[in-house]
Amino acid sequence: MIESNQLLFFFSALGAFNGFILSIYFAINAKKKSFTNYFLSLLLLVLSIRILKSVFFFFNPHLSNIFIQIGLSACVLIGPFLFLYLKSYQKEEKLNWKKHVIPYFVAITILGYFYPYVEHRAIWSTRIVCVIYTQWFIYIILSLKYLRPVFRKIKEKESLKRLEVWFLGIYFGVAFIWLAYVMTPYTSYIVGALSFTFILYLIIVLLIFKTNSESTFFNEKEKYKNKEIDKETLSNIDQKLSVIIEKELFLNPNFSLEEAAKELKVTKHILSQYVNEVLGKSFSSLIKEYRIEKAKKLLESHNNYTIENLGYDSGFNSKSAFFTAFKKTTGLTPAEYQKNCLK
């Protein structure tokens, strides 16, 4: 029995300990520092504090009340740091991190001063904890906004970048830990800590996967650095790329980079590099643009197309994928676009 408790303590505390180590690493030893790294560091820090409090409280119920208060207070910043970490990769949006951190930090500090856990344990254990977990959940919901492009890619069966896989791991990891704590009345108080250890090691696997020779610290490296395309090849691709449009190869919903490379008689790697570096977009985005242009022409010349048929005739494999891509590219729905053309 003693040995099983020791193992339980070891595995539940392991996550918190490694969380602190990773938090320090992300903040100090990142190969390529950016503000986003600090949000990730702080997210892991507050998670680790919350987990450590759970571990020691489970094995030592007489733990100092001030430590319990610090552990619960840390939860107030988990949601905001998750939200800010994901938002920080959206270049078009202002970060404005102060309004998501300072008010909560000040509020929980004042609350802890006037209503310390040692004297108001019942209030903390019921009302305050309920408010904290609700605020955490609200930020989990708000954070979904920044994963919509990833979910859209999954829906359209497009391949995900490693950074996008990482975002999903972080998001669902935090959401699962929140769920583990909410469900403790029906399971065990230590489940949250064990969940963190399990999830953290999954994240470490992702970290190892990401930090190979082709990427820096959670930022996509210049993929083709020191591998410039010679001028002759550039000119050759420039001339041949129009073949995809002329033959309307993009109308095949499964048209791939490999098929395009074979048609243009270049390697898949060279074509990918050309599209990324010269055209400044991904291959899937390029093909999507061709399909939207085809759809626009059909709308301009015909007025009896249904959205579903229009999407399929333009090379999309679903109505929703077509509608979303068209609206994103033109700022109009297909019906609105056609109405404008007929004016």
Short mmCIF file of C-alpha atoms in Angstrom, two decimals:
data_model
loop_
_atom_site.label_atom_id
_atom_site.label_comp_id
_atom_site.label_asym_id
_atom_site.label_seq_id
_atom_site.Cartn_x
_atom_site.Cartn_y
_atom_site.Cartn_z
CA MET A 1 0.00 0.00 0.00
CA ILE A 2 2.83 2.36 0.90
CA GLU A 3 4.63 1.55 -2.36
CA SER A 4 1.49 2.23 -4.42
CA ASN A 5 1.07 5.61 -2.69
CA GLN A 6 4.69 6.42 -3.39
CA LEU A 7 4.25 5.59 -7.08
CA LEU A 8 1.07 7.66 -7.20
CA PHE A 9 2.89 10.59 -5.61
CA PHE A 10 5.85 10.20 -7.98
CA PHE A 11 3.79 10.18 -11.18
CA SER A 12 1.43 12.96 -10.10
CA ALA A 13 4.30 15.22 -8.94
CA LEU A 14 6.43 14.42 -11.98
CA GLY A 15 4.26 16.50 -14.27
CA ALA A 16 4.41 19.55 -12.01
CA PHE A 17 8.19 19.30 -11.67
CA ASN A 18 8.75 18.95 -15.41
CA GLY A 19 6.23 21.72 -16.03
CA PHE A 20 8.42 24.09 -14.01
CA ILE A 21 11.52 22.96 -15.91
CA LEU A 22 9.84 23.46 -19.30
CA SER A 23 8.48 26.81 -18.21
CA ILE A 24 12.00 28.02 -17.43
CA TYR A 25 13.32 26.53 -20.66
CA PHE A 26 10.70 28.20 -22.82
CA ALA A 27 11.31 31.56 -21.18
CA ILE A 28 15.13 31.53 -21.18
CA ASN A 29 16.63 28.98 -23.52
CA ALA A 30 14.44 29.29 -26.59
CA LYS A 31 16.58 29.39 -29.73
CA LYS A 32 14.38 32.06 -31.22
CA LYS A 33 12.75 34.24 -28.59
CA SER A 34 9.42 35.89 -29.19
CA PHE A 35 6.65 37.22 -27.00
CA THR A 36 4.59 34.11 -27.70
CA ASN A 37 7.18 31.95 -25.94
CA TYR A 38 6.62 33.82 -22.69
CA PHE A 39 2.88 33.21 -22.77
CA LEU A 40 3.57 29.51 -23.18
CA SER A 41 6.08 29.67 -20.33
CA LEU A 42 3.60 31.43 -18.05
CA LEU A 43 0.83 29.02 -19.02
CA LEU A 44 2.94 26.05 -17.95
CA LEU A 45 4.02 27.88 -14.80
CA VAL A 46 0.50 28.55 -13.50
CA LEU A 47 -0.59 25.02 -14.48
CA SER A 48 2.36 23.57 -12.57
CA ILE A 49 1.57 25.65 -9.48
CA ARG A 50 -2.04 24.45 -9.57
CA ILE A 51 -1.00 20.85 -10.03
CA LEU A 52 1.63 20.97 -7.29
CA LYS A 53 -0.95 22.29 -4.86
CA SER A 54 -3.24 19.34 -5.75
CA VAL A 55 -0.49 16.79 -5.27
CA PHE A 56 0.64 17.98 -1.86
CA PHE A 57 -2.90 18.59 -0.64
CA PHE A 58 -3.91 15.05 -1.64
CA PHE A 59 -1.01 13.47 0.24
CA ASN A 60 -0.93 16.02 3.06
CA PRO A 61 -4.40 17.46 3.84
CA HIS A 62 -2.82 19.62 6.56
CA LEU A 63 -0.85 21.56 3.99
CA SER A 64 -0.32 25.25 4.73
CA ASN A 65 -3.44 27.20 3.80
CA ILE A 66 -1.44 29.94 2.09
CA PHE A 67 -0.02 27.37 -0.33
CA ILE A 68 -3.53 26.12 -1.09
CA GLN A 69 -4.63 29.72 -1.74
CA ILE A 70 -1.71 30.30 -4.13
CA GLY A 71 -2.52 27.08 -6.01
CA LEU A 72 -6.17 27.98 -6.46
CA SER A 73 -5.31 31.59 -7.38
CA ALA A 74 -3.02 30.37 -10.16
CA CYS A 75 -6.07 28.94 -11.94
CA VAL A 76 -7.29 32.47 -12.67
CA LEU A 77 -4.44 32.95 -15.16
CA ILE A 78 -4.54 29.56 -16.92
CA GLY A 79 -7.36 30.52 -19.27
CA PRO A 80 -5.98 33.99 -20.13
CA PHE A 81 -2.49 32.64 -20.88
CA LEU A 82 -3.93 29.91 -23.13
CA PHE A 83 -6.00 32.53 -24.95
CA LEU A 84 -3.05 34.93 -25.30
CA TYR A 85 -0.68 32.20 -26.47
CA LEU A 86 -2.97 31.17 -29.32
CA LYS A 87 -3.93 34.76 -30.13
CA SER A 88 -0.29 35.89 -30.28
CA TYR A 89 0.13 33.99 -33.56
CA GLN A 90 -2.63 36.03 -35.22
CA LYS A 91 -0.66 38.87 -36.77
CA GLU A 92 -3.70 40.87 -37.79
CA GLU A 93 -5.00 41.21 -34.22
CA LYS A 94 -3.69 43.43 -31.44
CA LEU A 95 -2.59 41.42 -28.45
CA ASN A 96 -3.51 43.83 -25.63
CA TRP A 97 -2.42 41.27 -23.04
CA LYS A 98 -2.71 43.61 -20.05
CA LYS A 99 -6.52 43.61 -20.01
CA HIS A 100 -6.52 39.79 -19.88
CA VAL A 101 -3.96 39.46 -17.10
CA ILE A 102 -3.75 42.49 -14.81
CA PRO A 103 -7.47 42.73 -13.80
CA TYR A 104 -7.59 39.05 -12.81
CA PHE A 105 -4.25 39.18 -11.02
CA VAL A 106 -5.27 42.28 -9.05
CA ALA A 107 -8.75 40.88 -8.28
CA ILE A 108 -7.49 37.53 -6.95
CA THR A 109 -4.75 39.28 -4.94
CA ILE A 110 -7.25 41.66 -3.29
CA LEU A 111 -9.69 38.80 -2.71
CA GLY A 112 -6.96 36.71 -1.12
CA TYR A 113 -5.97 39.60 1.13
CA PHE A 114 -9.45 40.40 2.44
CA TYR A 115 -10.76 36.84 2.32
CA PRO A 116 -7.75 34.60 3.00
CA TYR A 117 -8.25 30.88 2.54
CA VAL A 118 -7.27 30.14 6.14
CA GLU A 119 -10.24 32.11 7.47
CA HIS A 120 -12.77 31.58 4.66
CA ARG A 121 -12.12 28.03 3.55
CA ALA A 122 -15.80 27.26 2.96
CA ILE A 123 -16.23 30.26 0.63
CA TRP A 124 -13.07 29.39 -1.31
CA SER A 125 -14.01 25.73 -1.64
CA THR A 126 -17.43 26.49 -3.08
CA ARG A 127 -18.15 29.93 -4.51
CA ILE A 128 -14.66 31.20 -5.36
CA VAL A 129 -13.51 27.93 -6.92
CA CYS A 130 -16.75 27.81 -8.95
CA VAL A 131 -16.12 31.32 -10.29
CA ILE A 132 -12.48 30.48 -11.08
CA TYR A 133 -13.37 27.32 -13.02
CA THR A 134 -16.14 29.17 -14.88
CA GLN A 135 -13.69 31.90 -15.92
CA TRP A 136 -11.20 29.21 -17.01
CA PHE A 137 -13.92 27.54 -19.10
CA ILE A 138 -14.96 30.84 -20.74
CA TYR A 139 -11.38 31.37 -21.92
CA ILE A 140 -11.26 27.83 -23.25
CA ILE A 141 -14.32 28.66 -25.37
CA LEU A 142 -12.87 32.02 -26.46
CA SER A 143 -9.64 30.33 -27.49
CA LEU A 144 -11.51 28.16 -29.99
CA LYS A 145 -11.65 31.19 -32.29
CA TYR A 146 -7.94 30.87 -33.02
CA LEU A 147 -8.21 27.19 -33.89
CA ARG A 148 -10.93 27.62 -36.52
CA PRO A 149 -8.45 27.60 -39.43
CA VAL A 150 -7.02 24.32 -38.09
CA PHE A 151 -10.46 22.74 -37.76
CA ARG A 152 -11.29 23.96 -41.27
CA LYS A 153 -8.18 22.24 -42.60
CA ILE A 154 -9.17 19.02 -40.85
CA LYS A 155 -12.69 19.26 -42.29
CA GLU A 156 -11.32 19.84 -45.79
CA LYS A 157 -8.81 17.01 -45.28
CA GLU A 158 -5.79 19.27 -45.73
CA SER A 159 -2.49 18.39 -44.10
CA LEU A 160 -1.68 20.26 -40.88
CA LYS A 161 1.54 22.10 -40.15
CA ARG A 162 3.51 20.91 -37.14
CA LEU A 163 2.77 24.17 -35.36
CA GLU A 164 -0.96 23.61 -35.84
CA VAL A 165 -0.68 20.10 -34.37
CA TRP A 166 1.13 21.68 -31.42
CA PHE A 167 -1.69 24.22 -30.92
CA LEU A 168 -4.24 21.41 -30.83
CA GLY A 169 -2.15 19.54 -28.26
CA ILE A 170 -1.86 22.59 -25.99
CA TYR A 171 -5.53 23.52 -26.32
CA PHE A 172 -7.02 20.09 -25.71
CA GLY A 173 -4.48 19.42 -22.97
CA VAL A 174 -5.61 22.49 -21.00
CA ALA A 175 -9.27 21.68 -21.69
CA PHE A 176 -8.80 18.10 -20.48
CA ILE A 177 -7.11 19.24 -17.27
CA TRP A 178 -10.00 21.65 -16.64
CA LEU A 179 -12.45 18.78 -17.16
CA ALA A 180 -10.45 16.53 -14.82
CA TYR A 181 -10.72 19.08 -12.02
CA VAL A 182 -14.40 19.76 -12.62
CA MET A 183 -15.09 16.02 -12.44
CA THR A 184 -13.13 15.44 -9.20
CA PRO A 185 -16.33 15.12 -7.11
CA TYR A 186 -17.10 12.02 -9.19
CA THR A 187 -13.57 10.66 -9.55
CA SER A 188 -10.55 11.53 -7.39
CA TYR A 189 -8.82 14.79 -6.50
CA ILE A 190 -5.51 13.46 -7.82
CA VAL A 191 -6.89 12.82 -11.33
CA GLY A 192 -6.14 16.39 -12.39
CA ALA A 193 -2.47 16.05 -11.43
CA LEU A 194 -2.12 12.67 -13.15
CA SER A 195 -3.81 14.11 -16.24
CA PHE A 196 -1.27 16.92 -16.34
CA THR A 197 1.63 14.46 -16.16
CA PHE A 198 0.16 12.38 -18.98
CA ILE A 199 -0.61 15.38 -21.17
CA LEU A 200 2.74 17.02 -20.47
CA TYR A 201 4.59 13.97 -21.72
CA LEU A 202 2.45 13.95 -24.86
CA ILE A 203 3.45 17.59 -25.33
CA ILE A 204 7.11 16.69 -24.80
CA VAL A 205 6.77 14.12 -27.58
CA LEU A 206 5.37 16.88 -29.81
CA LEU A 207 8.26 19.09 -28.74
CA ILE A 208 10.80 16.47 -29.78
CA PHE A 209 8.88 15.97 -33.01
CA LYS A 210 8.91 19.70 -33.73
CA THR A 211 12.46 20.55 -32.78
CA ASN A 212 14.16 18.50 -35.46
CA SER A 213 16.73 19.86 -37.88
CA GLU A 214 14.07 21.66 -39.94
CA SER A 215 12.49 23.81 -37.26
CA THR A 216 13.39 26.21 -34.49
CA PHE A 217 11.61 26.67 -31.20
CA PHE A 218 7.94 26.51 -32.15
CA ASN A 219 8.44 28.77 -35.12
CA GLU A 220 8.63 27.39 -38.59
CA LYS A 221 12.17 27.79 -39.83
CA GLU A 222 12.98 29.13 -43.25
CA LYS A 223 12.16 25.84 -44.83
CA TYR A 224 14.38 26.11 -47.84
CA LYS A 225 17.23 28.17 -46.45
CA ASN A 226 20.48 27.83 -48.43
CA LYS A 227 18.63 25.94 -51.19
CA GLU A 228 17.95 28.65 -53.74
CA ILE A 229 16.28 27.76 -57.02
CA ASP A 230 18.46 28.60 -60.01
CA LYS A 231 17.22 31.23 -62.49
CA GLU A 232 16.71 28.73 -65.29
CA THR A 233 14.43 26.57 -63.16
CA LEU A 234 12.52 29.64 -61.98
CA SER A 235 11.93 30.74 -65.55
CA ASN A 236 10.92 27.23 -66.52
CA ILE A 237 8.30 26.99 -63.75
CA ASP A 238 7.03 30.50 -64.55
CA GLN A 239 6.29 29.43 -68.10
CA LYS A 240 4.85 26.01 -67.28
CA LEU A 241 2.63 26.98 -64.33
CA SER A 242 -0.03 28.30 -66.68
CA VAL A 243 -0.48 24.71 -67.93
CA ILE A 244 -2.42 23.92 -64.75
CA ILE A 245 -4.87 26.70 -65.62
CA GLU A 246 -5.05 25.99 -69.34
CA LYS A 247 -5.75 22.29 -68.82
CA GLU A 248 -7.91 23.05 -65.79
CA LEU A 249 -6.14 20.34 -63.83
CA PHE A 250 -7.33 21.97 -60.60
CA LEU A 251 -10.89 20.82 -61.35
CA ASN A 252 -9.86 17.44 -60.03
CA PRO A 253 -10.78 17.65 -56.30
CA ASN A 254 -7.83 15.37 -55.49
CA PHE A 255 -5.28 17.29 -57.55
CA SER A 256 -2.05 17.16 -55.53
CA LEU A 257 1.37 18.75 -55.40
CA GLU A 258 2.87 15.50 -56.65
CA GLU A 259 0.60 15.44 -59.72
CA ALA A 260 1.37 19.09 -60.45
CA ALA A 261 5.13 18.41 -60.21
CA LYS A 262 4.84 15.53 -62.67
CA GLU A 263 2.87 17.69 -65.09
CA LEU A 264 5.44 20.50 -64.90
CA LYS A 265 8.35 18.02 -64.97
CA VAL A 266 9.99 19.31 -61.78
CA THR A 267 10.52 17.72 -58.40
CA LYS A 268 7.82 18.04 -55.77
CA HIS A 269 10.26 19.80 -53.44
CA ILE A 270 11.25 22.42 -56.04
CA LEU A 271 7.64 23.18 -56.92
CA SER A 272 6.71 23.52 -53.24
CA GLN A 273 9.66 25.85 -52.70
CA TYR A 274 8.70 27.95 -55.72
CA VAL A 275 5.08 28.34 -54.60
CA ASN A 276 6.10 29.18 -51.03
CA GLU A 277 8.97 31.55 -51.74
CA VAL A 278 8.12 33.15 -55.08
CA LEU A 279 4.33 33.24 -54.88
CA GLY A 280 4.24 33.56 -51.08
CA LYS A 281 1.54 30.97 -50.46
CA SER A 282 0.98 27.26 -50.00
CA PHE A 283 0.19 24.93 -52.90
CA SER A 284 -3.31 24.25 -51.53
CA SER A 285 -3.96 28.02 -51.35
CA LEU A 286 -2.82 28.45 -54.94
CA ILE A 287 -5.12 25.69 -56.22
CA LYS A 288 -7.96 27.11 -54.15
CA GLU A 289 -7.46 30.48 -55.86
CA TYR A 290 -7.64 28.83 -59.29
CA ARG A 291 -10.89 27.14 -58.29
CA ILE A 292 -12.41 30.39 -57.00
CA GLU A 293 -11.52 32.13 -60.28
CA LYS A 294 -13.23 29.30 -62.16
CA ALA A 295 -16.32 29.66 -59.98
CA LYS A 296 -16.40 33.42 -60.58
CA LYS A 297 -16.33 32.89 -64.33
CA LEU A 298 -19.17 30.37 -64.11
CA LEU A 299 -21.23 32.79 -62.04
CA GLU A 300 -20.58 35.59 -64.51
CA SER A 301 -21.71 33.52 -67.47
CA HIS A 302 -24.51 31.40 -65.98
CA ASN A 303 -27.33 32.20 -63.60
CA ASN A 304 -28.80 28.74 -63.10
CA TYR A 305 -26.05 27.19 -60.94
CA THR A 306 -26.81 25.84 -57.50
CA ILE A 307 -24.07 26.41 -54.93
CA GLU A 308 -23.46 22.68 -54.65
CA ASN A 309 -23.06 22.15 -58.39
CA LEU A 310 -20.98 25.30 -58.70
CA GLY A 311 -18.58 24.05 -56.04
CA TYR A 312 -18.15 20.64 -57.65
CA ASP A 313 -17.73 22.14 -61.12
CA SER A 314 -15.01 24.39 -59.75
CA GLY A 315 -13.01 21.53 -58.24
CA PHE A 316 -14.15 21.60 -54.60
CA ASN A 317 -15.11 18.34 -52.95
CA SER A 318 -17.87 19.76 -50.74
CA LYS A 319 -20.41 22.55 -50.64
CA SER A 320 -19.18 23.89 -47.29
CA ALA A 321 -15.53 23.98 -48.42
CA PHE A 322 -16.50 25.92 -51.54
CA PHE A 323 -18.76 28.37 -49.72
CA THR A 324 -16.16 29.09 -47.03
CA ALA A 325 -13.31 29.55 -49.53
CA PHE A 326 -15.39 31.77 -51.82
CA LYS A 327 -16.57 34.04 -49.00
CA LYS A 328 -13.04 34.29 -47.56
CA THR A 329 -11.50 35.18 -50.95
CA THR A 330 -14.12 37.55 -52.35
CA GLY A 331 -15.80 38.81 -49.20
CA LEU A 332 -19.14 37.83 -50.77
CA THR A 333 -21.30 34.74 -50.95
CA PRO A 334 -21.66 33.18 -54.44
CA ALA A 335 -25.23 34.56 -54.67
CA GLU A 336 -24.09 38.07 -53.69
CA TYR A 337 -21.24 37.92 -56.20
CA GLN A 338 -23.56 36.88 -59.02
CA LYS A 339 -26.07 39.59 -58.09
CA ASN A 340 -23.31 42.20 -58.36
CA CYS A 341 -22.30 40.85 -61.77
CA LEU A 342 -25.83 41.14 -63.10
CA LYS A 343 -26.21 44.79 -62.13
#
